[in-house]
């Protein structure tokens, strides 16, 4: 038992229950309720067991007549200021307060309810998802501590003293107006129903629970979906969930109502031309029609004239089947994934340098980091549960460096301040990382013994020569990035010498014309400083969508099969040919942007898109929609009628994550089960539909259960060889590689040696983007996310989350606003070489002069109308993060925006 273990905890481990209220296993001991009293031989009094450390030889009495009397007295005081009607308790048989009253044998109470009490205190129902009833509060501080220790927001305090003590969000504000970010940790921690989910109040207590995985971001939190009939009552973060340890954010915990939103399309539909009205048809007719049209196109335009797009929103098994259908049934490799537009440079960069296309660490590794370098990501908004873990480590004393054009929340947040914020100009990441390396090498801070042992020395020497050139010095980088050379030097020294140093990065790294170069550059730096191959270090992409990692692992790229194996590997290709019973095309197929170009030149005519709204999420909307409009058969398989569906000829209703079985793989390579909570609303899970389509096309696919698909993946993919549903059920989750060498998975990669053998340094020349500012477009537009919304908002706009963010706004620096006569909250027109849109301005110093910023969650903003087709040189990942624009006041919103706003309002109204 570790030193400092409390008597309460030690007793629990020995299966001895001591009554308690203010203590939980997820919070530091507090010692306020006085219910857990014990007697210790040789000591006076009745200490609280939750704050008393166990000692060797200690003799503890947990039961005695005196202890029972004292505990009953404590409970009596609580219950005399608590609503007496047990049946009205939302916990309804599951309430810790009532359970403790029973445990201590509290029967008749000596005190009535006539005296001074809190029973008439006003309820706060301002938060859309949970309510606070002070009348039911016992002021145990669990909520306050959860907000501090688990979430790290520090939104709550106990205000007043003694009888007047009350839980207070921020400055005596209602929850909704306070700093609260609605993570729900306080609700989870509350031992009474003082803080309670409104869904519990509406729907009552659940009948069963199902462990599943969040369908939003790449943290991949584990939840217990509590269900009554086929209705979700609430989503409870799973304490045994390895990515989240019982924590959650507002999206996963509360924003699941979209799954039953009236906008869900539940009947298959077809039409000959996009100008025709849709016809609702049977599944058989829709699938048969889709297969026939695709075959007709192939016979007219050739085998390569059709293809498919998989989704990072769908399960591994679904994604695997779509790429299998394209390769085995369509007979080509025209398969790509929406990861193309986010993390394809991660795959390229980490595979080239380290040997595998994935992050190096598990999330918990951050608790052993001493220096945390955050580049181009905004974890508190994009990956909130991981951000809470990172904040915990930062409060313990780890040092933080943030490289981001914007002053993201992490730069200064309660009890955390970045040692250094490097507000570099968008598009200059590579110059910055090269300058970091220049400091390391020129000041003798490299760990050359590590490099000697673990990396290819000749490649290191080449790289070293390149990096030491003056063009990579901090002084040169300062001119390009706008960050003073001294700040770059100090940050680089800290990274190289501050102990375990880890890099976390996001789309602010990858969505650039040099996205792949930057990933290579970060891996170079980590290798040169020996920051790989153990806990607390590494290079880690924070994946945006729930299954970005998985969709890439499953062979969704046109040049690779599962496990990132190139089609040119004849033995590997042969193993798939044998398993699938077909001859496979060894030539790589079309990437998404190539599909669009080929559609416009007439050679690509038919597309199946699963779970991805390319018309809204891909750059240069005009180009995308022109390409879609040029195709003869677009098949959209989705839960909502999205923007892409406007160009579709067949619509196949999809199923949400609550309606299916499968697995997701999160940012830390962790494979977790997704379990069916309710039957598919449209009658078929997505897997069945893909199998039906493939079968109708002429390549039969049948699986009795998704576990059979995972077994097939495991048979064909060395890094997945040890993965099975049985193992996932037994262990909860597992991180690949999982095989004979690592039967229970691999939390930290590259221990002892790199996956590719020796680490490979690559020269990373900084090449400025073609997207230059000039007199016509003098500002740089960059984009990002906000906590309450998710990607293009298809789901979150259909939940109460719209109360926090009902429209995208353009952040602009006061200097740039003043120059243009832009007023705060007024409409502005944003124009680029690709197009123009309108939104409201928000004047703020969060962005530096010369840079404007917006989110892309709402249809009305049409952000991708202005983004261009520039892309990463290696992977074609679009350069979303750098668009030269002009911003001018607009008299009113544009016509497109008004139409989009009507659609946004419709989505929000139906929730
Ligand atoms: S709201 Fe709940 S957790 Fe917070 S102090 Fe009151 S009873 Fe304790
Ligand atoms: S919901 Fe989360 S952020 Fe809000 S008060 Fe509770 S713990 Fe704090
Ligand atoms: S952090 Fe991500 S995975 Fe976790 S609950 Fe929030 S959205 Fe879901
Ligand atoms: S549980 Fe120990 S004092 Fe409350």
Coordinates of C-alpha atoms in Angstrom, one line a residue, residues 289-771:
X289 CA -30.1 1.4 -57.6
X290 CA -26.8 2.6 -56.2
X291 CA -24.9 -0.6 -57.3
X292 CA -26.5 -0.5 -60.8
X293 CA -25.6 3.2 -61.4
X294 CA -22.0 2.6 -60.2
X295 CA -21.6 -0.4 -62.5
X296 CA -23.1 1.5 -65.5
X297 CA -20.6 4.3 -64.9
X298 CA -17.7 1.9 -64.7
X299 CA -18.7 0.2 -67.9
X300 CA -19.0 3.5 -69.7
X301 CA -16.0 5.4 -68.2
X302 CA -13.7 2.6 -67.1
X303 CA -12.8 0.8 -63.8
X304 CA -11.2 3.9 -62.2
X305 CA -14.3 6.2 -62.7
X306 CA -15.8 5.4 -59.3
X307 CA -14.5 5.5 -55.7
X308 CA -15.3 5.9 -52.1
X309 CA -14.6 8.1 -49.1
X310 CA -14.4 6.7 -45.5
X311 CA -15.1 8.7 -42.4
X312 CA -13.2 9.3 -39.2
X313 CA -16.6 9.4 -37.5
X314 CA -17.3 5.7 -38.3
X315 CA -16.0 2.6 -36.6
X316 CA -12.8 0.8 -37.6
X317 CA -14.9 -2.1 -38.8
X318 CA -17.1 0.2 -41.0
X319 CA -14.1 1.9 -42.4
X320 CA -12.3 -1.3 -43.1
X321 CA -15.4 -2.6 -45.0
X322 CA -15.7 0.5 -47.2
X323 CA -12.0 0.3 -48.3
X324 CA -12.5 -3.4 -48.8
X325 CA -15.5 -2.8 -51.0
X326 CA -13.7 -0.2 -53.1
X327 CA -10.6 -2.4 -53.6
X328 CA -12.3 -5.8 -53.9
X329 CA -15.6 -4.9 -55.5
X330 CA -15.0 -1.6 -57.4
X331 CA -11.6 -3.1 -58.4
X332 CA -9.5 0.1 -57.9
X333 CA -7.8 2.0 -55.0
X334 CA -9.9 5.2 -55.3
X335 CA -10.4 5.2 -51.6
X336 CA -9.6 8.1 -49.3
X337 CA -10.6 9.4 -45.9
X338 CA -11.5 12.7 -44.3
X339 CA -8.2 12.3 -42.4
X340 CA -6.7 13.5 -45.7
X341 CA -7.9 17.0 -44.6
X342 CA -6.6 16.8 -41.1
X343 CA -3.8 14.5 -40.0
X344 CA -2.4 12.9 -43.2
X345 CA 0.9 14.8 -42.6
X346 CA 1.1 13.1 -39.2
X347 CA 1.1 9.7 -40.9
X348 CA 3.7 10.7 -43.4
X349 CA 6.0 12.6 -41.0
X350 CA 6.0 10.1 -38.1
X351 CA 6.3 7.1 -40.3
X352 CA 9.3 8.6 -42.2
X353 CA 11.2 9.5 -39.1
X354 CA 10.2 7.0 -36.4
X355 CA 8.6 4.2 -38.5
X356 CA 4.9 4.3 -37.5
X357 CA 2.1 6.7 -38.3
X358 CA 0.9 7.4 -34.8
X359 CA 1.5 9.3 -31.6
X360 CA 4.2 7.9 -29.4
X361 CA 2.6 8.0 -25.9
X362 CA -0.5 7.2 -23.9
X363 CA -2.3 10.2 -22.4
X364 CA -1.2 9.3 -18.8
X365 CA 2.4 9.8 -19.9
X366 CA 1.8 13.6 -19.6
X367 CA 1.9 13.1 -15.8
X368 CA 5.6 12.4 -16.1
X369 CA 6.4 15.3 -18.3
X370 CA 8.5 18.2 -17.0
X371 CA 8.3 20.4 -20.1
X372 CA 5.2 20.5 -22.3
X373 CA 5.4 22.1 -25.7
X374 CA 2.0 22.7 -27.2
X375 CA 2.1 23.6 -30.9
X376 CA -0.9 24.4 -33.1
X377 CA -3.5 22.9 -30.9
X378 CA -6.0 24.3 -28.3
X379 CA -6.6 21.4 -26.0
X380 CA -9.0 23.1 -23.6
X381 CA -11.4 23.6 -26.5
X382 CA -10.5 20.7 -28.9
X383 CA -9.5 17.9 -26.5
X384 CA -10.9 19.0 -23.2
X385 CA -10.5 15.9 -21.1
X386 CA -6.9 15.5 -22.0
X387 CA -6.4 19.2 -21.3
X388 CA -7.7 18.6 -17.8
X389 CA -5.0 15.9 -17.3
X390 CA -2.4 18.2 -18.8
X391 CA -3.5 21.1 -16.5
X392 CA -3.2 18.8 -13.5
X393 CA 0.5 18.1 -14.4
X394 CA 1.1 21.8 -15.0
X395 CA -0.4 22.7 -11.6
X396 CA 2.1 20.1 -10.2
X397 CA 4.9 22.2 -11.7
X398 CA 5.6 21.1 -15.2
X399 CA 6.6 24.0 -17.5
X400 CA 4.5 25.0 -20.5
X401 CA 5.5 26.5 -23.8
X402 CA 2.7 27.4 -26.2
X403 CA 3.5 28.1 -29.9
X404 CA 0.3 29.5 -31.4
X405 CA -0.6 32.7 -33.2
X406 CA -3.5 33.1 -30.8
X407 CA -3.4 33.5 -27.0
X408 CA -5.2 30.3 -26.3
X409 CA -6.7 29.7 -22.9
X410 CA -3.8 27.5 -21.7
X411 CA -1.5 30.5 -22.0
X412 CA -3.1 31.8 -18.8
X413 CA -5.8 29.9 -17.0
X414 CA -6.4 29.5 -13.2
X415 CA -3.2 28.4 -11.4
X416 CA -1.4 27.9 -14.8
X417 CA 0.7 30.3 -16.8
X418 CA 2.8 29.4 -19.8
X419 CA 6.5 30.0 -19.3
X420 CA 6.6 31.1 -22.8
X421 CA 4.0 32.0 -25.5
X422 CA 5.4 32.2 -29.0
X423 CA 2.8 33.9 -31.1
X424 CA 4.2 33.0 -34.5
X425 CA 2.7 34.0 -37.8
X426 CA 0.5 31.3 -39.4
X427 CA 2.5 29.3 -41.9
X428 CA 5.9 29.7 -40.2
X429 CA 6.0 26.6 -38.0
X430 CA 8.9 25.0 -39.8
X431 CA 11.1 28.1 -39.4
X432 CA 10.3 28.0 -35.6
X433 CA 11.1 24.3 -35.2
X434 CA 14.3 24.6 -37.2
X435 CA 15.4 27.5 -35.0
X436 CA 14.7 25.4 -31.9
X437 CA 16.9 22.7 -33.3
X438 CA 19.6 25.3 -34.2
X439 CA 19.7 26.4 -30.6
X440 CA 20.0 22.8 -29.4
X441 CA 22.8 22.0 -31.8
X442 CA 24.7 25.3 -31.6
X443 CA 24.7 25.3 -27.8
X444 CA 25.7 21.7 -27.4
X445 CA 22.4 20.6 -26.0
X446 CA 21.8 17.6 -28.3
X447 CA 21.9 14.1 -26.7
X448 CA 24.4 12.7 -29.2
X449 CA 24.8 9.5 -27.3
X450 CA 21.1 8.8 -27.8
X451 CA 21.4 9.7 -31.5
X452 CA 24.4 7.5 -31.9
X453 CA 22.7 4.5 -30.3
X454 CA 19.2 4.9 -31.7
X455 CA 19.4 6.9 -35.0
X456 CA 21.0 6.8 -38.4
X457 CA 24.2 8.8 -37.8
X458 CA 24.9 9.9 -41.4
X459 CA 21.3 11.3 -41.7
X460 CA 21.8 13.1 -38.4
X461 CA 25.1 14.6 -39.6
X462 CA 23.4 15.9 -42.8
X463 CA 20.6 17.3 -40.8
X464 CA 22.9 18.9 -38.3
X465 CA 24.9 20.6 -41.1
X466 CA 21.6 22.0 -42.5
X467 CA 20.3 23.1 -39.2
X468 CA 23.5 24.9 -38.1
X469 CA 23.3 27.1 -41.2
X470 CA 22.6 30.7 -40.4
X471 CA 19.2 30.6 -42.3
X472 CA 17.9 28.4 -39.5
X473 CA 19.1 30.6 -36.6
X474 CA 16.7 32.2 -34.1
X475 CA 17.6 35.6 -35.6
X476 CA 16.5 34.4 -39.1
X477 CA 13.4 32.7 -37.7
X478 CA 12.5 35.9 -35.8
X479 CA 12.2 37.8 -39.1
X480 CA 9.9 35.1 -40.5
X481 CA 7.8 34.1 -37.4
X482 CA 7.6 37.5 -35.7
X483 CA 8.7 35.9 -32.5
X484 CA 11.8 37.6 -30.9
X485 CA 15.0 35.5 -31.2
X486 CA 15.6 35.6 -27.5
X487 CA 12.2 34.1 -26.8
X488 CA 12.9 31.3 -29.3
X489 CA 16.3 30.6 -27.7
X490 CA 14.9 30.5 -24.1
X491 CA 12.0 28.1 -25.1
X492 CA 14.4 25.8 -27.0
X493 CA 16.8 25.7 -24.1
X494 CA 14.0 24.8 -21.8
X495 CA 12.7 22.1 -24.1
X496 CA 16.2 20.6 -24.4
X497 CA 17.3 20.8 -20.7
X498 CA 14.1 20.9 -18.6
X499 CA 13.9 17.1 -18.0
X500 CA 11.2 15.0 -19.8
X501 CA 10.0 17.2 -22.7
X502 CA 6.9 16.3 -24.7
X503 CA 5.3 17.8 -27.8
X504 CA 1.5 17.9 -28.3
X505 CA 0.3 19.2 -31.6
X506 CA -2.8 19.6 -33.7
X507 CA -4.2 20.8 -36.9
X508 CA -2.3 24.1 -36.5
X509 CA 0.7 21.9 -37.5
X510 CA -0.7 19.7 -40.1
X511 CA -3.1 21.9 -42.1
X512 CA -0.3 23.8 -43.8
X513 CA 1.5 23.6 -47.1
X514 CA 4.4 22.4 -45.0
X515 CA 2.4 20.2 -42.6
X516 CA 4.5 17.1 -43.3
X517 CA 7.7 19.1 -43.0
X518 CA 6.7 20.4 -39.6
X519 CA 5.9 16.8 -38.4
X520 CA 9.3 15.7 -39.6
X521 CA 10.9 18.7 -37.8
X522 CA 9.2 17.9 -34.5
X523 CA 10.4 14.3 -34.7
X524 CA 13.9 15.5 -35.6
X525 CA 14.0 17.8 -32.5
X526 CA 12.6 15.0 -30.2
X527 CA 15.2 12.5 -31.5
X528 CA 18.1 15.0 -31.2
X529 CA 17.2 15.7 -27.6
X530 CA 16.5 12.1 -26.6
X531 CA 12.9 12.8 -25.9
X532 CA 11.5 9.6 -27.3
X533 CA 11.0 6.0 -26.1
X534 CA 9.9 6.5 -22.4
X535 CA 7.1 7.9 -20.4
X536 CA 6.8 11.7 -20.1
X537 CA 8.3 12.5 -23.6
X538 CA 7.3 12.0 -27.2
X539 CA 5.6 13.6 -30.2
X540 CA 1.9 13.4 -30.0
X541 CA -0.8 14.4 -32.4
X542 CA -4.1 15.3 -30.8
X543 CA -6.6 13.9 -33.3
X544 CA -9.7 15.9 -34.0
X545 CA -12.3 13.3 -34.6
X546 CA -13.1 10.2 -32.6
X547 CA -11.6 7.8 -35.1
X548 CA -9.1 9.7 -37.2
X549 CA -6.4 7.3 -36.0
X550 CA -8.5 4.3 -36.7
X551 CA -9.7 5.4 -40.2
X552 CA -6.0 5.8 -41.2
X553 CA -5.0 2.4 -39.5
X554 CA -7.8 0.6 -41.5
X555 CA -6.2 1.2 -44.9
X556 CA -8.3 4.1 -46.0
X557 CA -5.5 5.8 -48.0
X558 CA -5.3 5.1 -51.7
X559 CA -1.7 3.9 -51.5
X560 CA -1.9 1.8 -48.3
X561 CA -3.6 -1.2 -46.8
X562 CA -4.3 -1.8 -43.1
X563 CA -1.4 -0.9 -40.8
X564 CA 0.1 1.6 -43.3
X565 CA 1.5 -1.0 -45.7
X566 CA 2.2 0.3 -49.2
X567 CA 0.5 -1.5 -52.1
X568 CA 4.0 -2.1 -53.6
X569 CA 4.6 -4.7 -50.9
X570 CA 3.8 -7.7 -53.0
X571 CA 3.7 -10.3 -50.2
X572 CA 1.3 -8.1 -48.2
X573 CA -0.9 -7.5 -51.2
X574 CA -0.9 -11.2 -51.9
X575 CA -2.2 -11.9 -48.4
X576 CA -5.2 -9.7 -49.0
X577 CA -5.8 -11.2 -52.4
X578 CA -5.8 -14.7 -50.8
X579 CA -8.1 -13.6 -48.0
X580 CA -10.5 -11.6 -50.2
X581 CA -10.4 -14.0 -53.2
X582 CA -9.7 -11.3 -55.7
X583 CA -6.8 -9.8 -57.7
X584 CA -6.0 -6.3 -56.4
X585 CA -4.8 -3.4 -58.3
X586 CA -1.2 -2.6 -57.2
X587 CA -1.4 1.0 -58.4
X588 CA -2.4 3.7 -55.9
X589 CA -5.8 5.3 -56.5
X590 CA -7.0 8.9 -56.3
X591 CA -6.8 11.1 -53.2
X592 CA -9.9 13.3 -52.4
X593 CA -8.6 16.4 -54.2
X594 CA -7.6 14.3 -57.2
X595 CA -11.1 12.8 -57.2
X596 CA -12.5 16.4 -57.5
X597 CA -10.1 17.3 -60.3
X598 CA -10.9 14.1 -62.1
X599 CA -14.7 14.7 -61.7
X600 CA -14.2 18.1 -63.4
X601 CA -12.2 16.7 -66.2
X602 CA -14.8 14.0 -66.7
X603 CA -12.9 10.8 -65.8
X604 CA -14.4 10.3 -62.3
X605 CA -18.1 9.9 -62.2
X606 CA -19.4 8.0 -59.2
X607 CA -18.7 8.4 -55.5
X608 CA -19.8 6.7 -52.3
X609 CA -19.3 8.9 -49.2
X610 CA -19.8 7.5 -45.7
X611 CA -20.2 9.9 -42.8
X612 CA -18.4 12.9 -44.2
X613 CA -19.9 16.2 -45.4
X614 CA -17.2 17.1 -48.0
X615 CA -19.2 20.0 -49.4
X616 CA -18.9 21.8 -46.1
X617 CA -15.7 20.5 -44.6
X618 CA -13.3 20.5 -47.6
X619 CA -11.6 23.7 -48.7
X620 CA -12.7 25.9 -51.6
X621 CA -16.4 25.0 -51.5
X622 CA -17.0 26.3 -55.0
X623 CA -14.5 23.8 -56.4
X624 CA -15.9 20.9 -54.4
X625 CA -19.5 21.5 -55.3
X626 CA -18.6 21.9 -59.0
X627 CA -16.9 18.5 -58.8
X628 CA -19.9 16.9 -57.0
X629 CA -22.2 18.5 -59.5
X630 CA -20.2 17.0 -62.4
X631 CA -20.7 13.4 -61.1
X632 CA -23.4 11.1 -62.4
X633 CA -23.9 9.2 -59.2
X634 CA -23.1 10.5 -55.7
X635 CA -24.2 8.2 -52.9
X636 CA -24.3 9.8 -49.5
X637 CA -24.5 7.6 -46.4
X638 CA -25.1 9.8 -43.4
X639 CA -27.4 10.4 -40.4
X640 CA -28.5 13.9 -41.6
X641 CA -29.3 15.4 -45.0
X642 CA -26.0 17.3 -45.2
X643 CA -24.6 19.8 -47.7
X644 CA -23.1 17.0 -49.8
X645 CA -26.5 15.3 -50.0
X646 CA -27.7 18.3 -52.0
X647 CA -25.5 16.9 -54.8
X648 CA -26.5 13.3 -54.2
X649 CA -28.5 10.8 -56.3
X650 CA -28.8 8.2 -53.5
X651 CA -29.2 8.9 -49.8
X652 CA -28.6 5.9 -47.4
X653 CA -29.6 6.7 -43.8
X654 CA -26.7 6.2 -41.4
X655 CA -26.6 5.2 -37.8
X656 CA -25.2 7.2 -34.8
X657 CA -22.6 5.8 -32.5
X658 CA -25.4 4.9 -30.1
X659 CA -26.9 2.5 -32.7
X660 CA -24.0 0.3 -33.5
X661 CA -21.3 -2.2 -32.4
X662 CA -17.7 -1.7 -33.3
X663 CA -14.5 0.0 -32.2
X664 CA -12.9 3.4 -32.3
X665 CA -9.2 4.1 -32.0
X666 CA -8.3 7.3 -30.2
X667 CA -5.2 9.7 -30.4
X668 CA -3.2 7.4 -28.1
X669 CA -3.8 4.4 -30.4
X670 CA -6.2 3.0 -27.9
X671 CA -8.9 0.7 -29.4
X672 CA -12.1 0.8 -27.4
X673 CA -15.4 -0.8 -27.9
X674 CA -18.5 1.0 -29.2
X675 CA -21.6 -0.8 -28.1
X676 CA -25.1 -0.6 -29.3
X677 CA -27.3 1.3 -26.9
X678 CA -30.4 1.4 -29.1
X679 CA -31.4 -0.3 -32.3
X680 CA -30.5 1.6 -35.6
X681 CA -33.3 4.1 -36.1
X682 CA -33.4 3.4 -39.9
X683 CA -33.4 -0.3 -39.4
X684 CA -29.8 -1.0 -40.6
X685 CA -26.4 -0.4 -39.0
X686 CA -23.9 1.2 -41.4
X687 CA -21.9 -2.1 -41.7
X688 CA -24.9 -4.0 -43.1
X689 CA -25.5 -1.3 -45.7
X690 CA -21.9 -1.4 -46.9
X691 CA -22.1 -5.2 -47.1
X692 CA -25.4 -5.0 -49.0
X693 CA -24.0 -2.5 -51.5
X694 CA -20.9 -4.6 -52.1
X695 CA -23.0 -7.7 -52.5
X696 CA -25.3 -5.9 -54.9
X697 CA -22.3 -4.7 -56.8
X698 CA -21.2 -8.3 -57.3
X699 CA -18.7 -8.9 -54.5
X700 CA -20.6 -10.6 -51.6
X701 CA -19.7 -9.6 -48.1
X702 CA -21.4 -11.1 -45.1
X703 CA -20.5 -10.9 -41.4
X704 CA -22.6 -12.1 -38.5
X705 CA -21.1 -9.6 -36.1
X706 CA -18.5 -6.8 -36.2
X707 CA -16.1 -9.0 -34.1
X708 CA -15.7 -11.1 -37.2
X709 CA -14.4 -8.1 -39.1
X710 CA -11.9 -7.3 -36.3
X711 CA -10.8 -10.9 -36.5
X712 CA -10.2 -10.5 -40.2
X713 CA -8.3 -7.2 -39.6
X714 CA -6.2 -9.0 -36.9
X715 CA -5.4 -11.8 -39.3
X716 CA -4.2 -9.5 -42.0
X717 CA -2.5 -6.8 -39.9
X718 CA 0.6 -7.5 -37.8
X719 CA 0.1 -4.5 -35.5
X720 CA -3.4 -5.7 -34.8
X721 CA -2.6 -9.4 -34.6
X722 CA -3.5 -9.7 -30.9
X723 CA -6.7 -7.6 -31.0
X724 CA -10.1 -9.3 -30.5
X725 CA -13.4 -8.4 -29.0
X726 CA -12.8 -10.9 -26.3
X727 CA -9.6 -9.1 -25.3
X728 CA -11.3 -5.7 -25.5
X729 CA -14.1 -6.9 -23.3
X730 CA -11.6 -8.4 -20.8
X731 CA -9.1 -5.5 -20.7
X732 CA -11.5 -2.6 -21.4
X733 CA -9.3 -1.3 -24.2
X734 CA -5.9 -1.9 -25.8
X735 CA -3.3 0.2 -27.6
X736 CA -1.8 -1.1 -30.8
X737 CA 0.7 -2.5 -31.6
X738 CA -1.0 -5.5 -29.9
X739 CA 0.5 -8.8 -31.0
X740 CA 2.7 -11.6 -29.7
X741 CA 5.5 -9.2 -28.6
X742 CA 2.9 -7.0 -26.8
X743 CA -0.1 -9.1 -26.0
X744 CA -1.7 -6.4 -23.9
X745 CA -0.8 -3.5 -26.2
X746 CA 1.8 -0.8 -26.2
X747 CA 1.2 2.4 -24.2
X748 CA 4.6 4.0 -25.1
X749 CA 6.2 3.3 -28.5
X750 CA 9.8 3.2 -29.6
X751 CA 11.1 1.9 -26.3
X752 CA 14.6 0.6 -26.8
X753 CA 14.5 1.0 -30.6
X754 CA 12.4 2.8 -33.2
X755 CA 9.7 0.9 -35.1
X756 CA 11.7 1.5 -38.3
X757 CA 14.9 0.3 -36.6
X758 CA 17.1 3.5 -36.5
X759 CA 15.4 6.9 -36.2
X760 CA 15.8 8.8 -39.4
X761 CA 16.5 12.6 -39.5
X762 CA 15.2 14.5 -42.5
X763 CA 16.3 17.9 -43.7
X764 CA 13.4 20.3 -43.3
X765 CA 13.9 23.4 -45.4
X766 CA 11.5 26.2 -44.6
X767 CA 9.6 27.2 -47.7
X768 CA 7.1 30.0 -47.3
X769 CA 3.6 29.2 -48.4
X770 CA 2.4 30.5 -51.8
X771 CA -0.5 32.1 -49.9

